[in-house]
């Protein structure tokens, strides 16, 4: 499955859109992880191993079911070969 197909499947679930509206920051984190993971061709299990966590944790983050700590997001970013960058923006 490719990234765009994955997202189409996710948007079929009405809860997914509701989570995006309620927690846009979780969505940004989830999409960044999913997109990078798909580009690398990695499974959640493989990413979990690289990040020294469990597949269940990766799944919860990608499914926006948890308020992840900066520490966890950084571990995942490093495992993906990325650098975590956080910024504040003015509300629209």
Short mmCIF file of N, CA and C in Angstrom, two decimals:
data_model
loop_
_atom_site.label_atom_id
_atom_site.label_comp_id
_atom_site.label_asym_id
_atom_site.label_seq_id
_atom_site.Cartn_x
_atom_site.Cartn_y
_atom_site.Cartn_z
N UNK A 1 0.85 -1.18 0.00
CA UNK A 1 0.00 0.00 0.00
C UNK A 1 0.89 1.24 0.00
N UNK A 2 0.51 2.23 -0.78
CA UNK A 2 1.27 3.47 -0.79
C UNK A 2 0.59 4.50 0.10
N UNK A 3 1.32 5.55 0.40
CA UNK A 3 0.88 6.56 1.35
C UNK A 3 -0.49 7.13 1.01
N UNK A 4 -0.70 7.53 -0.25
CA UNK A 4 -1.98 8.14 -0.63
C UNK A 4 -3.14 7.16 -0.47
N UNK A 5 -2.92 5.90 -0.78
CA UNK A 5 -3.97 4.89 -0.58
C UNK A 5 -4.27 4.72 0.90
N UNK A 6 -3.22 4.74 1.70
CA UNK A 6 -3.37 4.61 3.15
C UNK A 6 -4.27 5.73 3.68
N UNK A 7 -3.99 6.97 3.25
CA UNK A 7 -4.79 8.09 3.73
C UNK A 7 -6.24 8.00 3.26
N UNK A 8 -6.46 7.59 2.02
CA UNK A 8 -7.83 7.43 1.53
C UNK A 8 -8.61 6.45 2.40
N UNK A 9 -7.96 5.36 2.77
CA UNK A 9 -8.60 4.38 3.65
C UNK A 9 -8.92 4.99 5.01
N UNK A 10 -7.97 5.75 5.54
CA UNK A 10 -8.17 6.36 6.86
C UNK A 10 -9.34 7.34 6.85
N UNK A 11 -9.47 8.13 5.77
CA UNK A 11 -10.53 9.13 5.71
C UNK A 11 -11.92 8.51 5.53
N UNK A 12 -12.00 7.24 5.26
CA UNK A 12 -13.29 6.55 5.20
C UNK A 12 -13.89 6.40 6.59
N UNK A 13 -13.05 6.48 7.60
CA UNK A 13 -13.48 6.36 8.99
C UNK A 13 -13.83 7.76 9.50
N UNK A 14 -15.10 8.03 9.82
CA UNK A 14 -15.49 9.37 10.28
C UNK A 14 -14.77 9.81 11.56
N UNK A 15 -14.34 8.85 12.35
CA UNK A 15 -13.61 9.20 13.58
C UNK A 15 -12.27 9.85 13.27
N UNK A 16 -11.67 9.48 12.14
CA UNK A 16 -10.37 10.01 11.75
C UNK A 16 -10.46 11.52 11.53
N UNK A 17 -11.46 11.95 10.77
CA UNK A 17 -11.64 13.38 10.51
C UNK A 17 -11.95 14.13 11.80
N UNK A 18 -12.74 13.52 12.67
CA UNK A 18 -13.08 14.15 13.96
C UNK A 18 -11.81 14.35 14.79
N UNK A 19 -10.94 13.34 14.82
CA UNK A 19 -9.68 13.47 15.56
C UNK A 19 -8.81 14.58 14.99
N UNK A 20 -8.79 14.71 13.67
CA UNK A 20 -7.99 15.76 13.04
C UNK A 20 -8.47 17.13 13.49
N UNK A 21 -9.79 17.32 13.51
CA UNK A 21 -10.35 18.61 13.91
C UNK A 21 -10.12 18.90 15.39
N UNK A 22 -10.20 17.87 16.22
CA UNK A 22 -10.03 18.05 17.65
C UNK A 22 -8.57 18.16 18.07
N UNK A 23 -7.67 17.50 17.33
CA UNK A 23 -6.26 17.45 17.71
C UNK A 23 -5.36 17.66 16.49
N UNK A 24 -5.33 18.86 15.93
CA UNK A 24 -4.52 19.08 14.72
C UNK A 24 -3.03 18.83 14.94
N UNK A 25 -2.56 19.04 16.15
CA UNK A 25 -1.13 18.80 16.42
C UNK A 25 -0.81 17.31 16.38
N UNK A 26 -1.72 16.48 16.86
CA UNK A 26 -1.53 15.03 16.76
C UNK A 26 -1.49 14.60 15.30
N UNK A 27 -2.37 15.22 14.49
CA UNK A 27 -2.42 14.90 13.06
C UNK A 27 -1.09 15.25 12.39
N UNK A 28 -0.54 16.41 12.70
CA UNK A 28 0.74 16.81 12.09
C UNK A 28 1.84 15.81 12.43
N UNK A 29 1.89 15.39 13.67
CA UNK A 29 2.89 14.41 14.09
C UNK A 29 2.65 13.08 13.38
N UNK A 30 1.41 12.62 13.39
CA UNK A 30 1.08 11.32 12.77
C UNK A 30 1.43 11.31 11.29
N UNK A 31 1.04 12.36 10.57
CA UNK A 31 1.29 12.42 9.13
C UNK A 31 2.78 12.47 8.84
N UNK A 32 3.53 13.23 9.62
CA UNK A 32 4.99 13.29 9.40
C UNK A 32 5.62 11.91 9.57
N UNK A 33 5.19 11.19 10.59
CA UNK A 33 5.74 9.85 10.84
C UNK A 33 5.30 8.88 9.74
N UNK A 34 4.02 8.87 9.44
CA UNK A 34 3.49 7.94 8.43
C UNK A 34 4.15 8.18 7.08
N UNK A 35 4.20 9.44 6.66
CA UNK A 35 4.77 9.77 5.35
C UNK A 35 6.23 9.32 5.26
N UNK A 36 7.00 9.61 6.28
CA UNK A 36 8.42 9.23 6.27
C UNK A 36 8.57 7.72 6.31
N UNK A 37 7.77 7.08 7.14
CA UNK A 37 7.83 5.61 7.25
C UNK A 37 7.48 4.95 5.92
N UNK A 38 6.45 5.44 5.26
CA UNK A 38 6.07 4.87 3.97
C UNK A 38 7.16 5.10 2.92
N UNK A 39 7.74 6.29 2.91
CA UNK A 39 8.81 6.58 1.94
C UNK A 39 10.00 5.64 2.12
N UNK A 40 10.26 5.26 3.36
CA UNK A 40 11.37 4.35 3.64
C UNK A 40 10.98 2.89 3.43
N UNK A 41 9.69 2.64 3.29
CA UNK A 41 9.22 1.27 3.11
C UNK A 41 9.25 0.48 4.40
N UNK A 42 9.15 1.17 5.53
CA UNK A 42 9.24 0.52 6.84
C UNK A 42 7.86 0.18 7.37
N UNK A 43 7.78 -0.91 8.09
CA UNK A 43 6.57 -1.27 8.82
C UNK A 43 6.59 -0.55 10.17
N UNK A 44 5.45 -0.53 10.83
CA UNK A 44 5.40 0.02 12.18
C UNK A 44 6.33 -0.76 13.10
N UNK A 45 6.36 -2.06 12.92
CA UNK A 45 7.20 -2.93 13.75
C UNK A 45 8.68 -2.57 13.58
N UNK A 46 9.10 -2.36 12.33
CA UNK A 46 10.51 -2.04 12.07
C UNK A 46 10.86 -0.67 12.67
N UNK A 47 9.97 0.31 12.48
CA UNK A 47 10.21 1.63 13.07
C UNK A 47 10.29 1.52 14.59
N UNK A 48 9.40 0.75 15.18
CA UNK A 48 9.41 0.57 16.63
C UNK A 48 10.75 0.01 17.10
N UNK A 49 11.25 -0.96 16.38
CA UNK A 49 12.55 -1.55 16.74
C UNK A 49 13.66 -0.50 16.66
N UNK A 50 13.65 0.29 15.59
CA UNK A 50 14.67 1.34 15.43
C UNK A 50 14.55 2.41 16.51
N UNK A 51 13.32 2.70 16.94
CA UNK A 51 13.08 3.74 17.94
C UNK A 51 13.12 3.20 19.36
N UNK A 52 13.38 1.90 19.49
CA UNK A 52 13.44 1.25 20.81
C UNK A 52 12.14 1.43 21.59
N UNK A 53 11.04 1.13 20.90
CA UNK A 53 9.73 1.16 21.52
C UNK A 53 8.94 -0.02 20.96
N UNK A 54 7.64 -0.03 21.14
CA UNK A 54 6.83 -1.14 20.65
C UNK A 54 6.01 -0.71 19.43
N UNK A 55 5.56 -1.70 18.68
CA UNK A 55 4.70 -1.44 17.54
C UNK A 55 3.40 -0.80 18.00
N UNK A 56 2.91 -1.20 19.16
CA UNK A 56 1.66 -0.64 19.70
C UNK A 56 1.79 0.86 19.94
N UNK A 57 2.94 1.29 20.42
CA UNK A 57 3.17 2.73 20.65
C UNK A 57 3.15 3.48 19.33
N UNK A 58 3.84 2.95 18.32
CA UNK A 58 3.85 3.59 17.01
C UNK A 58 2.43 3.67 16.46
N UNK A 59 1.67 2.60 16.60
CA UNK A 59 0.29 2.57 16.13
C UNK A 59 -0.55 3.64 16.82
N UNK A 60 -0.43 3.77 18.13
CA UNK A 60 -1.21 4.77 18.87
C UNK A 60 -0.86 6.18 18.41
N UNK A 61 0.42 6.44 18.17
CA UNK A 61 0.84 7.77 17.70
C UNK A 61 0.26 8.02 16.30
N UNK A 62 0.41 7.05 15.40
CA UNK A 62 -0.08 7.22 14.03
C UNK A 62 -1.60 7.30 13.97
N UNK A 63 -2.29 6.68 14.91
CA UNK A 63 -3.75 6.72 14.95
C UNK A 63 -4.28 7.88 15.78
N UNK A 64 -3.38 8.72 16.26
CA UNK A 64 -3.71 9.92 17.03
C UNK A 64 -4.48 9.59 18.30
N UNK A 65 -4.17 8.46 18.90
CA UNK A 65 -4.86 8.02 20.11
C UNK A 65 -4.12 8.36 21.39
N UNK A 66 -3.09 9.17 21.29
CA UNK A 66 -2.28 9.48 22.46
C UNK A 66 -1.65 10.85 22.29
N UNK A 67 -1.53 11.58 23.41
CA UNK A 67 -0.75 12.82 23.41
C UNK A 67 0.69 12.41 23.65
N UNK A 68 1.47 12.37 22.60
CA UNK A 68 2.85 11.89 22.68
C UNK A 68 3.74 12.92 23.36
N UNK A 69 4.73 12.44 24.06
CA UNK A 69 5.70 13.34 24.67
C UNK A 69 6.71 13.78 23.61
N UNK A 70 7.33 14.91 23.87
CA UNK A 70 8.38 15.38 22.98
C UNK A 70 9.49 14.35 22.91
N UNK A 71 9.79 13.74 24.02
CA UNK A 71 10.84 12.72 24.06
C UNK A 71 10.54 11.56 23.10
N UNK A 72 9.30 11.07 23.12
CA UNK A 72 8.92 9.97 22.23
C UNK A 72 8.98 10.41 20.77
N UNK A 73 8.43 11.57 20.47
CA UNK A 73 8.44 12.05 19.09
C UNK A 73 9.87 12.23 18.60
N UNK A 74 10.74 12.72 19.46
CA UNK A 74 12.15 12.88 19.09
C UNK A 74 12.79 11.52 18.81
N UNK A 75 12.52 10.52 19.65
CA UNK A 75 13.06 9.16 19.43
C UNK A 75 12.62 8.62 18.07
N UNK A 76 11.36 8.84 17.74
CA UNK A 76 10.85 8.36 16.46
C UNK A 76 11.50 9.13 15.31
N UNK A 77 11.62 10.44 15.46
CA UNK A 77 12.25 11.26 14.42
C UNK A 77 13.69 10.81 14.17
N UNK A 78 14.44 10.60 15.23
CA UNK A 78 15.84 10.16 15.10
C UNK A 78 15.89 8.79 14.42
N UNK A 79 15.01 7.89 14.81
CA UNK A 79 14.97 6.56 14.19
C UNK A 79 14.69 6.66 12.69
N UNK A 80 13.91 7.67 12.30
CA UNK A 80 13.59 7.89 10.89
C UNK A 80 14.67 8.69 10.15
N UNK A 81 15.71 9.09 10.89
CA UNK A 81 16.77 9.88 10.27
C UNK A 81 16.41 11.34 10.12
N UNK A 82 15.51 11.80 10.96
CA UNK A 82 15.03 13.19 10.90
C UNK A 82 15.39 13.92 12.19
N UNK A 83 15.20 15.22 12.15
CA UNK A 83 15.42 16.08 13.31
C UNK A 83 14.07 16.68 13.69
N UNK A 84 13.75 16.66 14.97
CA UNK A 84 12.49 17.23 15.44
C UNK A 84 12.62 18.74 15.53
N UNK A 85 11.64 19.44 14.98
CA UNK A 85 11.60 20.89 15.05
C UNK A 85 10.21 21.29 15.50
N UNK A 86 10.13 22.13 16.52
CA UNK A 86 8.85 22.58 17.06
C UNK A 86 8.77 24.08 16.89
N UNK A 87 7.58 24.56 16.50
CA UNK A 87 7.42 26.01 16.36
C UNK A 87 6.04 26.42 16.85
N UNK A 88 5.94 27.65 17.27
CA UNK A 88 4.67 28.23 17.67
C UNK A 88 4.21 29.15 16.54
N UNK A 89 2.92 29.14 16.25
CA UNK A 89 2.38 30.00 15.20
C UNK A 89 1.21 30.80 15.76
N UNK A 90 0.98 31.95 15.16
CA UNK A 90 -0.16 32.76 15.57
C UNK A 90 -1.44 32.10 15.08
N UNK A 91 -2.50 32.12 15.90
CA UNK A 91 -3.76 31.53 15.47
C UNK A 91 -4.30 32.26 14.24
N UNK A 92 -5.03 31.54 13.43
CA UNK A 92 -5.61 32.14 12.21
C UNK A 92 -6.79 33.01 12.55
#
